[in-house]
Amino acid sequence: LLEDQQQAIPQTALMNSSSKMMFGGDGSSDDEYAETATSNDLMPDAANYSFNFWVFLSDYNQALSGAIDDALLIVPNEFKIFNDGGTLKVYCDGSSSNSVYKASIFDANGWYHIAVVYDGGETGNTNRIKLYKNGALVTGTSDSGTVPATLGSTSKKIRIGSDHIWMSQALTGTMDEISMWNASLTDAQVLALYNSGQPLNATKSAA
């Protein structure tokens, strides 16, 4: 199955030698997730972030499978993206509020291009968090709380493929072309990154 996934990966290449990350759904071992080498925060204090990646879901109905998890769930100033039984959810935590924002996105096993854009300068949850599937903006709803105006920083590692604490919340599938910005991408920039699934250099085609 993993070999079949690797042959069919849509490329929005960050570099010519970009590598795929394959996860077996067991976050308890260190070869089943990826994380930064140090605890230095890669994302500075800011009110603007964007995340972009391709993901192949082998079990789209899987509950709470981590996509990108920055810091611990219980630590303030966290930003976490995860799949919960076909619903893409974003948990974000600030010093004064936290929230979960969601949209039904995954409806079958296979490849998806996902982008999540956070803009704390906007007002209202629907303006501060935007979710994109295959280049198109998806209507989301608030699951709980208020999206904070700023997320601040943490001293935790960025982890991909599983949660830091609940290791069973791990991804079964493949991720590729993960990219992050300390800026809020526009609709046009997200669409350019998707590019109908055709090869594209993300470093030259967005913010």
mmCIF file with all atom_site columns, C-alpha atoms in Angstrom:
data_model
loop_
_atom_site.group_PDB
_atom_site.id
_atom_site.type_symbol
_atom_site.label_atom_id
_atom_site.label_alt_id
_atom_site.label_comp_id
_atom_site.label_asym_id
_atom_site.label_entity_id
_atom_site.label_seq_id
_atom_site.pdbx_PDB_ins_code
_atom_site.Cartn_x
_atom_site.Cartn_y
_atom_site.Cartn_z
_atom_site.occupancy
_atom_site.B_iso_or_equiv
_atom_site.pdbx_formal_charge
_atom_site.auth_seq_id
_atom_site.auth_comp_id
_atom_site.auth_asym_id
_atom_site.auth_atom_id
_atom_site.pdbx_PDB_model_num
ATOM 1   C CA . LEU A 1 1   ? 0.000   0.000  0.000   1.00 0.00 ? 1   LEU A CA 1
ATOM 2   C CA . LEU A 1 2   ? 2.753   2.436  0.909   1.00 0.00 ? 2   LEU A CA 1
ATOM 3   C CA . GLU A 1 3   ? 4.566   1.672  -2.336  1.00 0.00 ? 3   GLU A CA 1
ATOM 4   C CA . ASP A 1 4   ? 1.360   2.426  -4.268  1.00 0.00 ? 4   ASP A CA 1
ATOM 5   C CA . GLN A 1 5   ? 1.030   5.739  -2.421  1.00 0.00 ? 5   GLN A CA 1
ATOM 6   C CA . GLN A 1 6   ? 4.586   6.734  -3.218  1.00 0.00 ? 6   GLN A CA 1
ATOM 7   C CA . GLN A 1 7   ? 4.071   6.220  -6.951  1.00 0.00 ? 7   GLN A CA 1
ATOM 8   C CA . ALA A 1 8   ? 0.969   8.411  -7.027  1.00 0.00 ? 8   ALA A CA 1
ATOM 9   C CA . ILE A 1 9   ? 2.058   11.407 -4.959  1.00 0.00 ? 9   ILE A CA 1
ATOM 10  C CA . PRO A 1 10  ? 1.048   14.787 -6.475  1.00 0.00 ? 10  PRO A CA 1
ATOM 11  C CA . GLN A 1 11  ? 4.176   16.937 -6.304  1.00 0.00 ? 11  GLN A CA 1
ATOM 12  C CA . THR A 1 12  ? 4.295   20.602 -5.343  1.00 0.00 ? 12  THR A CA 1
ATOM 13  C CA . ALA A 1 13  ? 8.023   20.336 -4.860  1.00 0.00 ? 13  ALA A CA 1
ATOM 14  C CA . LEU A 1 14  ? 9.846   22.417 -2.297  1.00 0.00 ? 14  LEU A CA 1
ATOM 15  C CA . MET A 1 15  ? 13.089  20.946 -3.614  1.00 0.00 ? 15  MET A CA 1
ATOM 16  C CA . ASN A 1 16  ? 14.120  18.355 -6.175  1.00 0.00 ? 16  ASN A CA 1
ATOM 17  C CA . SER A 1 17  ? 15.006  15.788 -3.511  1.00 0.00 ? 17  SER A CA 1
ATOM 18  C CA . SER A 1 18  ? 11.907  16.191 -1.344  1.00 0.00 ? 18  SER A CA 1
ATOM 19  C CA . SER A 1 19  ? 11.035  13.068 0.641   1.00 0.00 ? 19  SER A CA 1
ATOM 20  C CA . LYS A 1 20  ? 7.687   11.575 1.603   1.00 0.00 ? 20  LYS A CA 1
ATOM 21  C CA . MET A 1 21  ? 6.839   10.798 5.210   1.00 0.00 ? 21  MET A CA 1
ATOM 22  C CA . MET A 1 22  ? 4.868   7.593  5.759   1.00 0.00 ? 22  MET A CA 1
ATOM 23  C CA . PHE A 1 23  ? 3.092   6.879  9.041   1.00 0.00 ? 23  PHE A CA 1
ATOM 24  C CA . GLY A 1 24  ? 1.676   3.585  10.261  1.00 0.00 ? 24  GLY A CA 1
ATOM 25  C CA . GLY A 1 25  ? -0.666  4.941  12.930  1.00 0.00 ? 25  GLY A CA 1
ATOM 26  C CA . ASP A 1 26  ? 1.509   3.961  15.908  1.00 0.00 ? 26  ASP A CA 1
ATOM 27  C CA . GLY A 1 27  ? 2.759   7.165  17.486  1.00 0.00 ? 27  GLY A CA 1
ATOM 28  C CA . SER A 1 28  ? 4.337   5.330  20.416  1.00 0.00 ? 28  SER A CA 1
ATOM 29  C CA . SER A 1 29  ? 7.606   4.688  18.564  1.00 0.00 ? 29  SER A CA 1
ATOM 30  C CA . ASP A 1 30  ? 9.939   7.435  17.395  1.00 0.00 ? 30  ASP A CA 1
ATOM 31  C CA . ASP A 1 31  ? 9.994   6.129  13.820  1.00 0.00 ? 31  ASP A CA 1
ATOM 32  C CA . GLU A 1 32  ? 6.243   6.767  13.497  1.00 0.00 ? 32  GLU A CA 1
ATOM 33  C CA . TYR A 1 33  ? 6.402   10.559 13.692  1.00 0.00 ? 33  TYR A CA 1
ATOM 34  C CA . ALA A 1 34  ? 8.701   13.405 12.705  1.00 0.00 ? 34  ALA A CA 1
ATOM 35  C CA . GLU A 1 35  ? 9.694   16.359 14.822  1.00 0.00 ? 35  GLU A CA 1
ATOM 36  C CA . THR A 1 36  ? 12.192  19.176 14.942  1.00 0.00 ? 36  THR A CA 1
ATOM 37  C CA . ALA A 1 37  ? 15.602  18.332 16.364  1.00 0.00 ? 37  ALA A CA 1
ATOM 38  C CA . THR A 1 38  ? 15.501  20.950 19.117  1.00 0.00 ? 38  THR A CA 1
ATOM 39  C CA . SER A 1 39  ? 12.859  22.572 21.279  1.00 0.00 ? 39  SER A CA 1
ATOM 40  C CA . ASN A 1 40  ? 13.544  26.002 19.814  1.00 0.00 ? 40  ASN A CA 1
ATOM 41  C CA . ASP A 1 41  ? 10.319  27.465 18.490  1.00 0.00 ? 41  ASP A CA 1
ATOM 42  C CA . LEU A 1 42  ? 10.485  27.695 14.683  1.00 0.00 ? 42  LEU A CA 1
ATOM 43  C CA . MET A 1 43  ? 7.474   30.000 14.497  1.00 0.00 ? 43  MET A CA 1
ATOM 44  C CA . PRO A 1 44  ? 8.086   33.467 16.000  1.00 0.00 ? 44  PRO A CA 1
ATOM 45  C CA . ASP A 1 45  ? 5.526   35.459 17.976  1.00 0.00 ? 45  ASP A CA 1
ATOM 46  C CA . ALA A 1 46  ? 3.068   36.585 15.332  1.00 0.00 ? 46  ALA A CA 1
ATOM 47  C CA . ALA A 1 47  ? -0.583  36.860 14.445  1.00 0.00 ? 47  ALA A CA 1
ATOM 48  C CA . ASN A 1 48  ? -0.168  35.329 11.000  1.00 0.00 ? 48  ASN A CA 1
ATOM 49  C CA . TYR A 1 49  ? 0.629   31.721 10.047  1.00 0.00 ? 49  TYR A CA 1
ATOM 50  C CA . SER A 1 50  ? -0.042  29.442 7.100   1.00 0.00 ? 50  SER A CA 1
ATOM 51  C CA . PHE A 1 51  ? 0.400   25.675 6.741   1.00 0.00 ? 51  PHE A CA 1
ATOM 52  C CA . ASN A 1 52  ? 0.333   23.764 3.462   1.00 0.00 ? 52  ASN A CA 1
ATOM 53  C CA . PHE A 1 53  ? 0.732   20.022 2.789   1.00 0.00 ? 53  PHE A CA 1
ATOM 54  C CA . TRP A 1 54  ? -0.369  16.986 0.811   1.00 0.00 ? 54  TRP A CA 1
ATOM 55  C CA . VAL A 1 55  ? -1.760  14.090 2.833   1.00 0.00 ? 55  VAL A CA 1
ATOM 56  C CA . PHE A 1 56  ? -2.758  10.558 1.804   1.00 0.00 ? 56  PHE A CA 1
ATOM 57  C CA . LEU A 1 57  ? -5.240  9.089  4.271   1.00 0.00 ? 57  LEU A CA 1
ATOM 58  C CA . SER A 1 58  ? -5.318  5.300  4.503   1.00 0.00 ? 58  SER A CA 1
ATOM 59  C CA . ASP A 1 59  ? -8.185  5.493  7.004   1.00 0.00 ? 59  ASP A CA 1
ATOM 60  C CA . TYR A 1 60  ? -10.037 8.791  6.606   1.00 0.00 ? 60  TYR A CA 1
ATOM 61  C CA . ASN A 1 61  ? -12.578 7.818  9.290   1.00 0.00 ? 61  ASN A CA 1
ATOM 62  C CA . GLN A 1 62  ? -9.793  7.511  11.846  1.00 0.00 ? 62  GLN A CA 1
ATOM 63  C CA . ALA A 1 63  ? -10.475 9.692  14.865  1.00 0.00 ? 63  ALA A CA 1
ATOM 64  C CA . LEU A 1 64  ? -7.942  12.264 16.049  1.00 0.00 ? 64  LEU A CA 1
ATOM 65  C CA . SER A 1 65  ? -5.038  11.486 13.724  1.00 0.00 ? 65  SER A CA 1
ATOM 66  C CA . GLY A 1 66  ? -2.410  14.209 14.046  1.00 0.00 ? 66  GLY A CA 1
ATOM 67  C CA . ALA A 1 67  ? -1.362  16.150 10.987  1.00 0.00 ? 67  ALA A CA 1
ATOM 68  C CA . ILE A 1 68  ? 0.833   18.882 12.432  1.00 0.00 ? 68  ILE A CA 1
ATOM 69  C CA . ASP A 1 69  ? 1.047   19.322 16.192  1.00 0.00 ? 69  ASP A CA 1
ATOM 70  C CA . ASP A 1 70  ? 3.042   22.311 17.446  1.00 0.00 ? 70  ASP A CA 1
ATOM 71  C CA . ALA A 1 71  ? 3.636   22.024 21.220  1.00 0.00 ? 71  ALA A CA 1
ATOM 72  C CA . LEU A 1 72  ? 1.655   20.154 23.852  1.00 0.00 ? 72  LEU A CA 1
ATOM 73  C CA . LEU A 1 73  ? -2.111  20.200 23.850  1.00 0.00 ? 73  LEU A CA 1
ATOM 74  C CA . ILE A 1 74  ? -2.174  21.610 27.384  1.00 0.00 ? 74  ILE A CA 1
ATOM 75  C CA . VAL A 1 75  ? 0.469   24.294 26.866  1.00 0.00 ? 75  VAL A CA 1
ATOM 76  C CA . PRO A 1 76  ? -0.788  27.826 25.987  1.00 0.00 ? 76  PRO A CA 1
ATOM 77  C CA . ASN A 1 77  ? -0.086  29.255 22.535  1.00 0.00 ? 77  ASN A CA 1
ATOM 78  C CA . GLU A 1 78  ? -0.552  25.986 20.654  1.00 0.00 ? 78  GLU A CA 1
ATOM 79  C CA . PHE A 1 79  ? -1.616  25.436 17.051  1.00 0.00 ? 79  PHE A CA 1
ATOM 80  C CA . LYS A 1 80  ? -2.674  21.919 16.105  1.00 0.00 ? 80  LYS A CA 1
ATOM 81  C CA . ILE A 1 81  ? -4.186  20.460 12.938  1.00 0.00 ? 81  ILE A CA 1
ATOM 82  C CA . PHE A 1 82  ? -5.815  17.022 13.029  1.00 0.00 ? 82  PHE A CA 1
ATOM 83  C CA . ASN A 1 83  ? -8.318  14.736 11.318  1.00 0.00 ? 83  ASN A CA 1
ATOM 84  C CA . ASP A 1 84  ? -11.239 13.525 13.429  1.00 0.00 ? 84  ASP A CA 1
ATOM 85  C CA . GLY A 1 85  ? -13.254 10.944 11.505  1.00 0.00 ? 85  GLY A CA 1
ATOM 86  C CA . GLY A 1 86  ? -13.260 12.900 8.248   1.00 0.00 ? 86  GLY A CA 1
ATOM 87  C CA . THR A 1 87  ? -13.473 16.341 9.843   1.00 0.00 ? 87  THR A CA 1
ATOM 88  C CA . LEU A 1 88  ? -10.417 18.593 9.656   1.00 0.00 ? 88  LEU A CA 1
ATOM 89  C CA . LYS A 1 89  ? -10.062 20.368 12.998  1.00 0.00 ? 89  LYS A CA 1
ATOM 90  C CA . VAL A 1 90  ? -7.745  23.170 14.064  1.00 0.00 ? 90  VAL A CA 1
ATOM 91  C CA . TYR A 1 91  ? -7.045  23.740 17.743  1.00 0.00 ? 91  TYR A CA 1
ATOM 92  C CA . CYS A 1 92  ? -5.439  27.069 18.596  1.00 0.00 ? 92  CYS A CA 1
ATOM 93  C CA . ASP A 1 93  ? -4.633  28.444 22.014  1.00 0.00 ? 93  ASP A CA 1
ATOM 94  C CA . GLY A 1 94  ? -3.731  31.936 23.116  1.00 0.00 ? 94  GLY A CA 1
ATOM 95  C CA . SER A 1 95  ? -3.066  33.528 26.471  1.00 0.00 ? 95  SER A CA 1
ATOM 96  C CA . SER A 1 96  ? -6.711  34.505 26.987  1.00 0.00 ? 96  SER A CA 1
ATOM 97  C CA . SER A 1 97  ? -8.781  32.115 24.857  1.00 0.00 ? 97  SER A CA 1
ATOM 98  C CA . ASN A 1 98  ? -8.698  28.861 22.887  1.00 0.00 ? 98  ASN A CA 1
ATOM 99  C CA . SER A 1 99  ? -10.869 27.293 20.241  1.00 0.00 ? 99  SER A CA 1
ATOM 100 C CA . VAL A 1 100 ? -11.507 24.392 17.912  1.00 0.00 ? 100 VAL A CA 1
ATOM 101 C CA . TYR A 1 101 ? -12.477 25.249 14.335  1.00 0.00 ? 101 TYR A CA 1
ATOM 102 C CA . LYS A 1 102 ? -13.612 22.541 11.908  1.00 0.00 ? 102 LYS A CA 1
ATOM 103 C CA . ALA A 1 103 ? -14.876 21.576 8.459   1.00 0.00 ? 103 ALA A CA 1
ATOM 104 C CA . SER A 1 104 ? -15.951 18.286 6.892   1.00 0.00 ? 104 SER A CA 1
ATOM 105 C CA . ILE A 1 105 ? -13.231 17.718 4.313   1.00 0.00 ? 105 ILE A CA 1
ATOM 106 C CA . PHE A 1 106 ? -12.213 14.051 4.051   1.00 0.00 ? 106 PHE A CA 1
ATOM 107 C CA . ASP A 1 107 ? -14.789 11.772 2.411   1.00 0.00 ? 107 ASP A CA 1
ATOM 108 C CA . ALA A 1 108 ? -12.648 8.909  1.080   1.00 0.00 ? 108 ALA A CA 1
ATOM 109 C CA . ASN A 1 109 ? -9.170  7.447  1.389   1.00 0.00 ? 109 ASN A CA 1
ATOM 110 C CA . GLY A 1 110 ? -6.674  9.086  -0.956  1.00 0.00 ? 110 GLY A CA 1
ATOM 111 C CA . TRP A 1 111 ? -4.660  12.243 -1.583  1.00 0.00 ? 111 TRP A CA 1
ATOM 112 C CA . TYR A 1 112 ? -5.743  15.707 -0.429  1.00 0.00 ? 112 TYR A CA 1
ATOM 113 C CA . HIS A 1 113 ? -4.046  19.073 -0.687  1.00 0.00 ? 113 HIS A CA 1
ATOM 114 C CA . ILE A 1 114 ? -4.681  20.958 2.566   1.00 0.00 ? 114 ILE A CA 1
ATOM 115 C CA . ALA A 1 115 ? -3.942  24.535 3.553   1.00 0.00 ? 115 ALA A CA 1
ATOM 116 C CA . VAL A 1 116 ? -4.726  26.223 6.859   1.00 0.00 ? 116 VAL A CA 1
ATOM 117 C CA . VAL A 1 117 ? -4.411  29.998 7.148   1.00 0.00 ? 117 VAL A CA 1
ATOM 118 C CA . TYR A 1 118 ? -4.499  31.899 10.444  1.00 0.00 ? 118 TYR A CA 1
ATOM 119 C CA . ASP A 1 119 ? -4.900  35.678 10.557  1.00 0.00 ? 119 ASP A CA 1
ATOM 120 C CA . GLY A 1 120 ? -5.291  37.079 14.063  1.00 0.00 ? 120 GLY A CA 1
ATOM 121 C CA . GLY A 1 121 ? -5.747  40.581 12.681  1.00 0.00 ? 121 GLY A CA 1
ATOM 122 C CA . GLU A 1 122 ? -9.211  39.664 11.400  1.00 0.00 ? 122 GLU A CA 1
ATOM 123 C CA . THR A 1 123 ? -12.357 39.559 13.533  1.00 0.00 ? 123 THR A CA 1
ATOM 124 C CA . GLY A 1 124 ? -14.496 36.464 14.096  1.00 0.00 ? 124 GLY A CA 1
ATOM 125 C CA . ASN A 1 125 ? -13.537 32.808 13.969  1.00 0.00 ? 125 ASN A CA 1
ATOM 126 C CA . THR A 1 126 ? -14.447 32.324 10.304  1.00 0.00 ? 126 THR A CA 1
ATOM 127 C CA . ASN A 1 127 ? -12.106 35.144 9.284   1.00 0.00 ? 127 ASN A CA 1
ATOM 128 C CA . ARG A 1 128 ? -9.239  34.222 11.587  1.00 0.00 ? 128 ARG A CA 1
ATOM 129 C CA . ILE A 1 129 ? -9.064  30.578 10.479  1.00 0.00 ? 129 ILE A CA 1
ATOM 130 C CA . LYS A 1 130 ? -9.490  29.525 6.846   1.00 0.00 ? 130 LYS A CA 1
ATOM 131 C CA . LEU A 1 131 ? -9.409  25.913 5.648   1.00 0.00 ? 131 LEU A CA 1
ATOM 132 C CA . TYR A 1 132 ? -8.701  24.856 2.066   1.00 0.00 ? 132 TYR A CA 1
ATOM 133 C CA . LYS A 1 133 ? -9.166  21.538 0.272   1.00 0.00 ? 133 LYS A CA 1
ATOM 134 C CA . ASN A 1 134 ? -7.536  21.057 -3.138  1.00 0.00 ? 134 ASN A CA 1
ATOM 135 C CA . GLY A 1 135 ? -7.080  24.796 -3.577  1.00 0.00 ? 135 GLY A CA 1
ATOM 136 C CA . ALA A 1 136 ? -10.658 25.780 -2.672  1.00 0.00 ? 136 ALA A CA 1
ATOM 137 C CA . LEU A 1 137 ? -11.832 27.556 0.469   1.00 0.00 ? 137 LEU A CA 1
ATOM 138 C CA . VAL A 1 138 ? -14.089 25.322 2.570   1.00 0.00 ? 138 VAL A CA 1
ATOM 139 C CA . THR A 1 139 ? -16.806 26.707 4.820   1.00 0.00 ? 139 THR A CA 1
ATOM 140 C CA . GLY A 1 140 ? -15.905 25.993 8.431   1.00 0.00 ? 140 GLY A CA 1
ATOM 141 C CA . THR A 1 141 ? -17.707 26.271 11.740  1.00 0.00 ? 141 THR A CA 1
ATOM 142 C CA . SER A 1 142 ? -16.677 26.830 15.338  1.00 0.00 ? 142 SER A CA 1
ATOM 143 C CA . ASP A 1 143 ? -16.646 23.698 17.464  1.00 0.00 ? 143 ASP A CA 1
ATOM 144 C CA . SER A 1 144 ? -15.869 25.628 20.627  1.00 0.00 ? 144 SER A CA 1
ATOM 145 C CA . GLY A 1 145 ? -14.339 28.832 21.940  1.00 0.00 ? 145 GLY A CA 1
ATOM 146 C CA . THR A 1 146 ? -12.938 31.949 20.298  1.00 0.00 ? 146 THR A CA 1
ATOM 147 C CA . VAL A 1 147 ? -9.916  31.945 17.986  1.00 0.00 ? 147 VAL A CA 1
ATOM 148 C CA . PRO A 1 148 ? -7.325  34.155 19.744  1.00 0.00 ? 148 PRO A CA 1
ATOM 149 C CA . ALA A 1 149 ? -5.858  37.257 18.131  1.00 0.00 ? 149 ALA A CA 1
ATOM 150 C CA . THR A 1 150 ? -2.295  36.036 18.771  1.00 0.00 ? 150 THR A CA 1
ATOM 151 C CA . LEU A 1 151 ? -0.843  32.602 19.427  1.00 0.00 ? 151 LEU A CA 1
ATOM 152 C CA . GLY A 1 152 ? 2.505   33.671 20.845  1.00 0.00 ? 152 GLY A CA 1
ATOM 153 C CA . SER A 1 153 ? 5.372   31.200 21.011  1.00 0.00 ? 153 SER A CA 1
ATOM 154 C CA . THR A 1 154 ? 6.328   28.009 22.820  1.00 0.00 ? 154 THR A CA 1
ATOM 155 C CA . SER A 1 155 ? 9.582   26.206 23.496  1.00 0.00 ? 155 SER A CA 1
ATOM 156 C CA . LYS A 1 156 ? 8.259   22.860 22.291  1.00 0.00 ? 156 LYS A CA 1
ATOM 157 C CA . LYS A 1 157 ? 9.161   20.839 19.224  1.00 0.00 ? 157 LYS A CA 1
ATOM 158 C CA . ILE A 1 158 ? 6.983   20.824 16.141  1.00 0.00 ? 158 ILE A CA 1
ATOM 159 C CA . ARG A 1 159 ? 5.765   17.269 15.614  1.00 0.00 ? 159 ARG A CA 1
ATOM 160 C CA . ILE A 1 160 ? 4.257   15.734 12.477  1.00 0.00 ? 160 ILE A CA 1
ATOM 161 C CA . GLY A 1 161 ? 2.269   12.505 12.470  1.00 0.00 ? 161 GLY A CA 1
ATOM 162 C CA . SER A 1 162 ? 1.123   12.167 16.094  1.00 0.00 ? 162 SER A CA 1
ATOM 163 C CA . ASP A 1 163 ? 0.205   14.006 19.265  1.00 0.00 ? 163 ASP A CA 1
ATOM 164 C CA . HIS A 1 164 ? 2.827   14.665 21.939  1.00 0.00 ? 164 HIS A CA 1
ATOM 165 C CA . ILE A 1 165 ? 0.810   13.274 24.860  1.00 0.00 ? 165 ILE A CA 1
ATOM 166 C CA . TRP A 1 166 ? -1.867  10.980 23.430  1.00 0.00 ? 166 TRP A CA 1
ATOM 167 C CA . MET A 1 167 ? 0.390   8.896  21.243  1.00 0.00 ? 167 MET A CA 1
ATOM 168 C CA . SER A 1 168 ? -2.535  6.838  19.926  1.00 0.00 ? 168 SER A CA 1
ATOM 169 C CA . GLN A 1 169 ? -3.659  9.966  18.077  1.00 0.00 ? 169 GLN A CA 1
ATOM 170 C CA . ALA A 1 170 ? -1.380  9.132  15.174  1.00 0.00 ? 170 ALA A CA 1
ATOM 171 C CA . LEU A 1 171 ? -1.730  9.415  11.422  1.00 0.00 ? 171 LEU A CA 1
ATOM 172 C CA . THR A 1 172 ? -2.170  6.352  9.204   1.00 0.00 ? 172 THR A CA 1
ATOM 173 C CA . GLY A 1 173 ? -1.026  7.491  5.772   1.00 0.00 ? 173 GLY A CA 1
ATOM 174 C CA . THR A 1 174 ? 1.540   9.663  4.011   1.00 0.00 ? 174 THR A CA 1
ATOM 175 C CA . MET A 1 175 ? 2.404   13.360 4.090   1.00 0.00 ? 175 MET A CA 1
ATOM 176 C CA . ASP A 1 176 ? 4.450   15.351 1.622   1.00 0.00 ? 176 ASP A CA 1
ATOM 177 C CA . GLU A 1 177 ? 5.503   18.911 0.774   1.00 0.00 ? 177 GLU A CA 1
ATOM 178 C CA . ILE A 1 178 ? 4.825   20.321 4.237   1.00 0.00 ? 178 ILE A CA 1
ATOM 179 C CA . SER A 1 179 ? 5.452   24.062 4.284   1.00 0.00 ? 179 SER A CA 1
ATOM 180 C CA . MET A 1 180 ? 4.895   26.827 6.830   1.00 0.00 ? 180 MET A CA 1
ATOM 181 C CA . TRP A 1 181 ? 4.871   30.611 6.652   1.00 0.00 ? 181 TRP A CA 1
ATOM 182 C CA . ASN A 1 182 ? 4.699   33.372 9.244   1.00 0.00 ? 182 ASN A CA 1
ATOM 183 C CA . ALA A 1 183 ? 2.244   35.115 6.910   1.00 0.00 ? 183 ALA A CA 1
ATOM 184 C CA . SER A 1 184 ? -1.380  34.631 5.927   1.00 0.00 ? 184 SER A CA 1
ATOM 185 C CA . LEU A 1 185 ? -1.642  33.265 2.394   1.00 0.00 ? 185 LEU A CA 1
ATOM 186 C CA . THR A 1 186 ? -4.357  34.603 0.113   1.00 0.00 ? 186 THR A CA 1
ATOM 187 C CA . ASP A 1 187 ? -6.940  32.518 -1.740  1.00 0.00 ? 187 ASP A CA 1
ATOM 188 C CA . ALA A 1 188 ? -4.962  33.019 -4.952  1.00 0.00 ? 188 ALA A CA 1
ATOM 189 C CA . GLN A 1 189 ? -1.699  31.895 -3.338  1.00 0.00 ? 189 GLN A CA 1
ATOM 190 C CA . VAL A 1 190 ? -3.294  28.716 -1.945  1.00 0.00 ? 190 VAL A CA 1
ATOM 191 C CA . LEU A 1 191 ? -4.794  27.958 -5.364  1.00 0.00 ? 191 LEU A CA 1
ATOM 192 C CA . ALA A 1 192 ? -1.388  28.489 -6.956  1.00 0.00 ? 192 ALA A CA 1
ATOM 193 C CA . LEU A 1 193 ? 0.174   26.006 -4.528  1.00 0.00 ? 193 LEU A CA 1
ATOM 194 C CA . TYR A 1 194 ? -2.453  23.400 -5.377  1.00 0.00 ? 194 TYR A CA 1
ATOM 195 C CA . ASN A 1 195 ? -2.050  24.089 -9.119  1.00 0.00 ? 195 ASN A CA 1
ATOM 196 C CA . SER A 1 196 ? -4.568  21.361 -10.056 1.00 0.00 ? 196 SER A CA 1
ATOM 197 C CA . GLY A 1 197 ? -2.198  18.781 -8.593  1.00 0.00 ? 197 GLY A CA 1
ATOM 198 C CA . GLN A 1 198 ? 0.541   19.527 -11.122 1.00 0.00 ? 198 GLN A CA 1
ATOM 199 C CA . PRO A 1 199 ? 4.271   19.956 -10.259 1.00 0.00 ? 199 PRO A CA 1
ATOM 200 C CA . LEU A 1 200 ? 5.064   23.325 -8.720  1.00 0.00 ? 200 LEU A CA 1
ATOM 201 C CA . ASN A 1 201 ? 7.900   24.847 -6.712  1.00 0.00 ? 201 ASN A CA 1
ATOM 202 C CA . ALA A 1 202 ? 6.255   26.093 -3.507  1.00 0.00 ? 202 ALA A CA 1
ATOM 203 C CA . THR A 1 203 ? 9.237   28.277 -2.580  1.00 0.00 ? 203 THR A CA 1
ATOM 204 C CA . LYS A 1 204 ? 8.630   30.447 -5.658  1.00 0.00 ? 204 LYS A CA 1
ATOM 205 C CA . SER A 1 205 ? 4.836   30.374 -5.839  1.00 0.00 ? 205 SER A CA 1
ATOM 206 C CA . ALA A 1 206 ? 3.494   31.718 -2.542  1.00 0.00 ? 206 ALA A CA 1
ATOM 207 C CA . ALA A 1 207 ? 4.207   34.391 0.058   1.00 0.00 ? 207 ALA A CA 1
#
